[in-house]
Short mmCIF file of N, CA and C and ligand atoms in Angstrom, two decimals:
data_model
loop_
_atom_site.label_atom_id
_atom_site.label_comp_id
_atom_site.label_asym_id
_atom_site.label_seq_id
_atom_site.Cartn_x
_atom_site.Cartn_y
_atom_site.Cartn_z
N MET A 11 7.99 3.59 -31.71
CA MET A 11 9.54 3.44 -30.55
C MET A 11 9.09 2.91 -28.74
N LYS A 12 7.99 3.15 -28.62
CA LYS A 12 7.04 2.75 -27.29
C LYS A 12 7.15 1.51 -27.38
N ARG A 13 6.63 0.78 -28.73
CA ARG A 13 7.28 -0.72 -28.99
C ARG A 13 8.42 -1.24 -28.22
N VAL A 14 9.31 -0.41 -28.81
CA VAL A 14 10.84 -1.27 -28.96
C VAL A 14 11.06 -1.06 -27.62
N VAL A 15 11.05 0.12 -26.80
CA VAL A 15 11.21 0.01 -25.19
C VAL A 15 11.14 -0.66 -24.55
N VAL A 16 9.81 -1.14 -24.50
CA VAL A 16 9.17 -2.33 -23.99
C VAL A 16 9.32 -3.26 -24.28
N GLY A 17 9.37 -3.89 -25.88
CA GLY A 17 10.44 -4.97 -25.62
C GLY A 17 11.48 -5.19 -25.17
N LEU A 18 12.52 -4.01 -25.27
CA LEU A 18 13.72 -4.56 -24.26
C LEU A 18 13.63 -4.52 -23.07
N LEU A 19 12.71 -3.66 -22.36
CA LEU A 19 11.86 -4.09 -20.94
C LEU A 19 11.85 -5.84 -21.00
N LEU A 20 11.06 -6.64 -21.51
CA LEU A 20 10.25 -7.41 -21.47
C LEU A 20 11.81 -8.75 -21.50
N ALA A 21 12.44 -7.96 -22.35
CA ALA A 21 14.08 -9.16 -23.26
C ALA A 21 14.76 -9.24 -21.49
N ALA A 22 15.11 -7.62 -20.66
CA ALA A 22 15.76 -7.60 -19.91
C ALA A 22 15.09 -8.44 -18.44
N ILE A 23 13.80 -8.55 -18.89
CA ILE A 23 13.01 -9.40 -17.24
C ILE A 23 12.78 -10.68 -17.43
N SER A 24 13.44 -11.57 -18.73
CA SER A 24 13.05 -12.42 -18.87
C SER A 24 14.68 -12.75 -18.60
N VAL A 25 15.34 -11.96 -18.92
CA VAL A 25 16.95 -12.54 -18.65
C VAL A 25 16.66 -13.05 -17.28
N ILE A 26 16.58 -11.90 -16.50
CA ILE A 26 16.94 -12.23 -14.94
C ILE A 26 16.28 -13.22 -14.87
N ALA A 27 14.73 -13.23 -15.19
CA ALA A 27 13.96 -14.44 -14.98
C ALA A 27 14.76 -15.88 -14.96
N SER A 28 15.18 -15.88 -15.90
CA SER A 28 15.85 -16.80 -16.82
C SER A 28 16.97 -17.26 -15.75
N ALA A 29 18.07 -16.97 -15.43
CA ALA A 29 18.80 -17.15 -14.54
C ALA A 29 18.22 -17.66 -13.28
N ALA A 30 16.83 -17.38 -12.84
CA ALA A 30 16.84 -17.79 -11.74
C ALA A 30 15.48 -19.53 -11.95
N ASP A 31 15.49 -19.60 -12.79
CA ASP A 31 14.50 -20.75 -13.33
C ASP A 31 15.24 -21.61 -13.77
N PRO A 32 15.25 -22.93 -12.96
CA PRO A 32 16.32 -24.24 -13.83
C PRO A 32 16.50 -24.79 -15.15
N VAL A 33 14.92 -24.78 -15.27
CA VAL A 33 14.18 -25.04 -16.72
C VAL A 33 14.35 -24.41 -18.12
N THR A 34 14.43 -23.23 -17.85
CA THR A 34 14.98 -21.96 -18.65
C THR A 34 16.12 -21.90 -18.94
N ASP A 35 17.42 -22.00 -17.79
CA ASP A 35 18.27 -22.67 -18.00
C ASP A 35 18.92 -23.49 -18.97
N ARG A 36 18.10 -24.98 -18.86
CA ARG A 36 18.34 -26.40 -19.16
C ARG A 36 17.54 -25.88 -20.68
N TYR A 37 17.00 -25.51 -21.00
CA TYR A 37 16.26 -24.91 -22.59
C TYR A 37 17.90 -23.97 -23.72
N ASN A 38 18.11 -22.99 -21.91
CA ASN A 38 19.12 -22.30 -22.92
C ASN A 38 20.61 -23.31 -23.07
N LYS A 39 21.03 -23.71 -21.98
CA LYS A 39 22.12 -24.51 -21.99
C LYS A 39 21.83 -25.86 -23.82
N ALA A 40 21.01 -25.89 -23.84
CA ALA A 40 20.87 -27.71 -24.68
C ALA A 40 19.65 -27.47 -25.86
N CYS A 41 18.40 -27.32 -25.60
CA CYS A 41 17.73 -27.22 -26.52
C CYS A 41 17.48 -26.44 -27.40
N VAL A 42 17.55 -24.97 -27.08
CA VAL A 42 18.14 -23.63 -27.75
C VAL A 42 18.44 -23.62 -29.16
N VAL A 43 19.65 -24.41 -29.12
CA VAL A 43 20.42 -24.49 -30.35
C VAL A 43 19.37 -25.01 -32.05
N CYS A 44 18.68 -25.97 -31.53
CA CYS A 44 17.87 -26.21 -32.77
C CYS A 44 16.29 -26.09 -32.14
N HIS A 45 16.14 -26.33 -31.45
CA HIS A 45 14.56 -25.49 -31.12
C HIS A 45 13.72 -24.01 -30.99
N ALA A 46 15.08 -23.36 -30.98
CA ALA A 46 14.57 -22.05 -31.29
C ALA A 46 14.37 -21.16 -32.51
N SER A 47 15.05 -21.96 -33.68
CA SER A 47 14.72 -21.48 -35.11
C SER A 47 14.28 -22.96 -35.78
N GLY A 48 13.83 -24.00 -35.06
CA GLY A 48 13.43 -25.30 -35.80
C GLY A 48 14.93 -25.66 -36.99
N VAL A 49 15.61 -25.65 -36.45
CA VAL A 49 16.70 -26.32 -37.18
C VAL A 49 15.80 -28.56 -37.47
N ALA A 50 16.72 -28.66 -39.02
CA ALA A 50 15.70 -29.95 -39.08
C ALA A 50 14.85 -30.00 -38.76
N ASN A 51 13.63 -28.87 -39.04
CA ASN A 51 12.49 -29.93 -38.47
C ASN A 51 11.92 -29.59 -36.90
N ALA A 52 12.83 -29.36 -36.20
CA ALA A 52 12.18 -29.42 -34.66
C ALA A 52 11.28 -28.55 -34.38
N PRO A 53 10.45 -28.65 -33.54
CA PRO A 53 9.28 -28.11 -33.20
C PRO A 53 9.68 -26.75 -32.58
N ARG A 54 9.33 -25.75 -33.03
CA ARG A 54 9.95 -24.24 -32.38
C ARG A 54 9.19 -24.24 -31.11
N PHE A 55 10.58 -23.28 -30.48
CA PHE A 55 9.91 -22.70 -28.96
C PHE A 55 8.84 -21.82 -29.18
N GLY A 56 7.59 -22.16 -28.39
CA GLY A 56 6.45 -21.29 -28.19
C GLY A 56 5.64 -21.35 -29.63
N SER A 57 5.93 -22.42 -30.85
CA SER A 57 4.82 -22.11 -31.17
C SER A 57 3.55 -23.55 -31.32
N ALA A 58 2.78 -22.80 -30.87
CA ALA A 58 1.44 -23.79 -31.24
C ALA A 58 1.37 -24.58 -31.76
N GLU A 59 1.23 -24.56 -33.21
CA GLU A 59 1.43 -25.13 -34.91
C GLU A 59 2.06 -25.85 -34.62
N ASP A 60 3.75 -25.92 -34.38
CA ASP A 60 4.21 -27.01 -34.55
C ASP A 60 4.45 -28.33 -33.37
N TRP A 61 4.15 -27.85 -32.05
CA TRP A 61 3.96 -28.60 -31.10
C TRP A 61 2.40 -29.93 -31.37
N LYS A 62 1.45 -29.26 -32.11
CA LYS A 62 0.46 -29.83 -31.45
C LYS A 62 0.18 -31.09 -31.93
N PRO A 63 0.86 -31.70 -33.44
CA PRO A 63 0.89 -33.11 -33.43
C PRO A 63 2.15 -33.84 -32.66
N ARG A 64 2.90 -33.38 -32.29
CA ARG A 64 3.99 -33.99 -31.45
C ARG A 64 2.94 -34.28 -30.17
N LEU A 65 2.62 -33.22 -29.14
CA LEU A 65 1.68 -33.42 -28.27
C LEU A 65 0.78 -34.29 -27.93
N ALA A 66 0.21 -34.42 -29.57
CA ALA A 66 -0.74 -35.29 -29.76
C ALA A 66 -0.30 -37.14 -29.54
N LYS A 67 1.32 -37.18 -28.81
CA LYS A 67 1.37 -38.47 -28.79
C LYS A 67 1.45 -38.66 -27.51
N GLY A 68 1.28 -37.91 -26.81
CA GLY A 68 1.27 -37.99 -25.35
C GLY A 68 2.88 -37.55 -25.03
N ILE A 69 3.25 -37.44 -23.94
CA ILE A 69 4.12 -36.63 -22.92
C ILE A 69 5.23 -38.00 -22.92
N ASP A 70 4.67 -39.33 -22.71
CA ASP A 70 5.96 -40.58 -22.09
C ASP A 70 6.15 -40.44 -23.14
N LYS A 71 5.48 -40.51 -24.51
CA LYS A 71 6.25 -41.06 -25.88
C LYS A 71 7.16 -39.98 -26.04
N LEU A 72 6.99 -39.02 -25.53
CA LEU A 72 8.33 -37.52 -26.18
C LEU A 72 9.31 -37.54 -25.91
N VAL A 73 9.20 -38.06 -24.12
CA VAL A 73 10.61 -37.80 -23.32
C VAL A 73 11.28 -39.17 -23.63
N LEU A 74 10.46 -39.99 -24.21
CA LEU A 74 11.28 -40.84 -24.72
C LEU A 74 12.13 -40.79 -26.19
N SER A 75 11.77 -39.93 -26.67
CA SER A 75 12.24 -39.73 -28.13
C SER A 75 13.43 -38.82 -27.50
N VAL A 76 13.23 -38.21 -26.58
CA VAL A 76 14.60 -37.19 -26.79
C VAL A 76 15.53 -37.89 -25.86
N LYS A 77 15.02 -39.06 -25.23
CA LYS A 77 15.80 -40.20 -24.31
C LYS A 77 17.05 -40.71 -25.48
N ASN A 78 15.97 -41.36 -26.57
CA ASN A 78 17.00 -42.25 -27.33
C ASN A 78 16.95 -41.45 -28.31
N GLY A 79 16.51 -40.40 -28.67
CA GLY A 79 17.30 -39.59 -29.82
C GLY A 79 15.39 -39.81 -30.92
N PHE A 80 15.71 -38.97 -32.27
CA PHE A 80 14.60 -38.85 -32.80
C PHE A 80 15.29 -37.77 -34.01
N ASN A 81 15.20 -38.66 -35.31
CA ASN A 81 15.82 -38.73 -36.40
C ASN A 81 17.63 -37.33 -35.99
N ALA A 82 16.91 -36.02 -36.81
CA ALA A 82 17.65 -35.48 -36.46
C ALA A 82 18.27 -34.83 -35.37
N MET A 83 17.23 -35.36 -34.36
CA MET A 83 18.31 -35.08 -32.79
C MET A 83 18.39 -35.84 -32.30
N PRO A 84 19.88 -35.00 -31.36
CA PRO A 84 21.03 -36.67 -31.02
C PRO A 84 20.01 -36.92 -29.71
N PRO A 85 20.53 -38.24 -29.41
CA PRO A 85 19.96 -38.98 -27.92
C PRO A 85 20.12 -37.60 -26.67
N ARG A 86 19.07 -37.67 -25.68
CA ARG A 86 19.27 -37.00 -24.50
C ARG A 86 19.21 -35.52 -25.08
N GLY A 87 19.31 -35.06 -26.12
CA GLY A 87 18.73 -34.03 -26.65
C GLY A 87 19.65 -32.52 -26.16
N MET A 88 21.27 -33.44 -25.96
CA MET A 88 22.86 -32.49 -25.45
C MET A 88 22.24 -32.06 -24.05
N CYS A 89 21.42 -32.55 -23.30
CA CYS A 89 21.21 -32.64 -21.96
C CYS A 89 21.48 -33.88 -21.57
N ASN A 90 22.72 -34.33 -21.18
CA ASN A 90 23.33 -35.40 -20.40
C ASN A 90 22.75 -35.68 -18.86
N ASP A 91 22.52 -34.63 -18.40
CA ASP A 91 22.02 -34.64 -16.78
C ASP A 91 20.44 -34.56 -16.50
N CYS A 92 19.59 -34.24 -17.78
CA CYS A 92 18.19 -34.14 -17.40
C CYS A 92 17.95 -35.28 -17.22
N SER A 93 17.28 -35.29 -15.95
CA SER A 93 16.18 -36.50 -16.20
C SER A 93 14.80 -36.46 -16.46
N ASP A 94 13.97 -37.86 -16.22
CA ASP A 94 12.56 -37.68 -17.42
C ASP A 94 11.58 -36.50 -16.68
N THR A 95 11.76 -36.10 -15.34
CA THR A 95 11.09 -34.68 -15.20
C THR A 95 11.58 -33.49 -15.39
N ASP A 96 12.71 -33.61 -15.72
CA ASP A 96 13.24 -32.39 -16.45
C ASP A 96 12.99 -32.11 -18.35
N TYR A 97 13.26 -33.48 -18.77
CA TYR A 97 12.50 -33.34 -20.30
C TYR A 97 10.92 -33.22 -20.21
N GLN A 98 9.87 -33.51 -19.30
CA GLN A 98 8.96 -33.16 -19.27
C GLN A 98 8.27 -31.65 -19.18
N ALA A 99 8.88 -31.16 -18.25
CA ALA A 99 9.41 -29.73 -17.81
C ALA A 99 9.66 -29.35 -19.22
N LEU A 100 10.66 -29.47 -19.34
CA LEU A 100 11.01 -28.68 -21.25
C LEU A 100 10.43 -28.41 -22.32
N ILE A 101 9.90 -29.91 -22.29
CA ILE A 101 8.57 -30.20 -23.03
C ILE A 101 7.79 -28.67 -23.16
N GLN A 102 6.87 -29.06 -21.84
CA GLN A 102 6.01 -27.97 -21.07
C GLN A 102 6.33 -26.60 -21.77
N PHE A 103 7.73 -26.68 -21.54
CA PHE A 103 7.90 -24.94 -21.61
C PHE A 103 8.44 -24.58 -23.12
N MET A 104 8.70 -25.42 -23.89
CA MET A 104 8.83 -25.39 -24.68
C MET A 104 7.35 -25.35 -25.56
N SER A 105 6.22 -25.71 -25.49
CA SER A 105 5.77 -26.41 -26.31
C SER A 105 4.15 -25.45 -25.70
N THR A 106 4.36 -24.38 -25.07
CA THR A 106 3.55 -23.64 -24.17
C THR A 106 3.56 -22.09 -25.12
N PRO A 107 2.51 -21.89 -26.04
CA PRO A 107 2.48 -20.76 -27.01
C PRO A 107 2.86 -19.01 -25.95
N LYS A 108 3.75 -18.56 -26.74
CA LYS A 108 4.36 -17.55 -26.51
C LYS A 108 3.88 -16.38 -26.99
N LYS A 109 2.93 -16.50 -28.18
CA LYS A 109 2.36 -15.28 -28.56
C LYS A 109 0.48 -15.54 -29.04
C1 HEC B 5 21.00 -30.70 -32.31
C2 HEC B 5 19.97 -30.48 -32.54
C3 HEC B 5 18.44 -30.82 -31.65
C4 HEC B 5 18.94 -30.46 -30.17
C5 HEC B 5 20.29 -30.11 -28.86
C6 HEC B 5 17.11 -31.33 -29.39
N1 HEC B 5 16.44 -31.40 -30.27
FE1 HEC B 5 14.79 -31.74 -30.15
N2 HEC B 5 14.29 -32.09 -31.90
C7 HEC B 5 15.45 -31.78 -33.11
C8 HEC B 5 14.74 -32.04 -34.37
C9 HEC B 5 15.28 -32.16 -35.65
C10 HEC B 5 13.47 -32.43 -33.87
C11 HEC B 5 12.25 -33.34 -34.76
C12 HEC B 5 13.00 -34.19 -35.31
C13 HEC B 5 11.94 -34.89 -36.84
O1 HEC B 5 10.78 -34.88 -36.31
O2 HEC B 5 12.62 -35.12 -37.78
C14 HEC B 5 13.09 -32.99 -32.44
C15 HEC B 5 11.89 -33.06 -32.20
C16 HEC B 5 11.90 -33.12 -30.25
C17 HEC B 5 10.87 -33.09 -30.07
C18 HEC B 5 9.58 -34.26 -30.40
C19 HEC B 5 9.21 -35.71 -30.53
C20 HEC B 5 8.71 -36.39 -31.24
O3 HEC B 5 8.60 -37.93 -31.10
O4 HEC B 5 7.82 -35.99 -31.97
C21 HEC B 5 10.64 -33.22 -28.86
C22 HEC B 5 9.79 -33.41 -27.63
C23 HEC B 5 11.85 -32.41 -28.15
N3 HEC B 5 12.56 -32.56 -29.57
C24 HEC B 5 12.60 -32.15 -27.26
C25 HEC B 5 14.17 -31.58 -27.33
C26 HEC B 5 14.14 -31.07 -25.50
C27 HEC B 5 13.55 -31.43 -24.39
C28 HEC B 5 15.90 -31.17 -25.89
C29 HEC B 5 16.47 -30.23 -24.98
C30 HEC B 5 17.13 -30.90 -24.18
C31 HEC B 5 16.00 -31.00 -27.29
N4 HEC B 5 15.18 -31.14 -28.10
C32 HEC B 5 17.22 -30.71 -27.91
C33 HEC B 5 16.68 -30.85 -32.74
C34 HEC B 5 17.54 -31.38 -31.45
#
């Protein structure tokens, strides 16, 4: 029970934080659709295991993959107004282990 309460509190805090953070905001508008659950082999949000082989390619290559599209990922990853810097921040955000 205590765990549930703590979990709910954390969820509430992260919702508040996301409203103020442009990276989280962009993630929630575009990348989340596929990267939350790993649709079609997309590296999952916060999964060190999924991201390890991707990060090994280097950040510049990963930004290019998003811009050009990569297998099942559409070009620009459904974020048409994202800059290279935004993509870098999003990749860092998604690939940072969450547990
Ligand atoms: C429509 C689904 C979809 C959306 C939306 C999407 N992705 Fe992806 N993404 C994928 C899939 C599927 C892969 C894995 C492709 C593969 O390896 O076959 C992937 C792979 C990646 C990779 C690894 C590329 C590589 O070279 O290994 C990065 C980085 C990435 N996505 C970033 C993003 C970012 C940033 C966004 C949001 C702006 C985003 N994606 C939105 C589906 C999506």
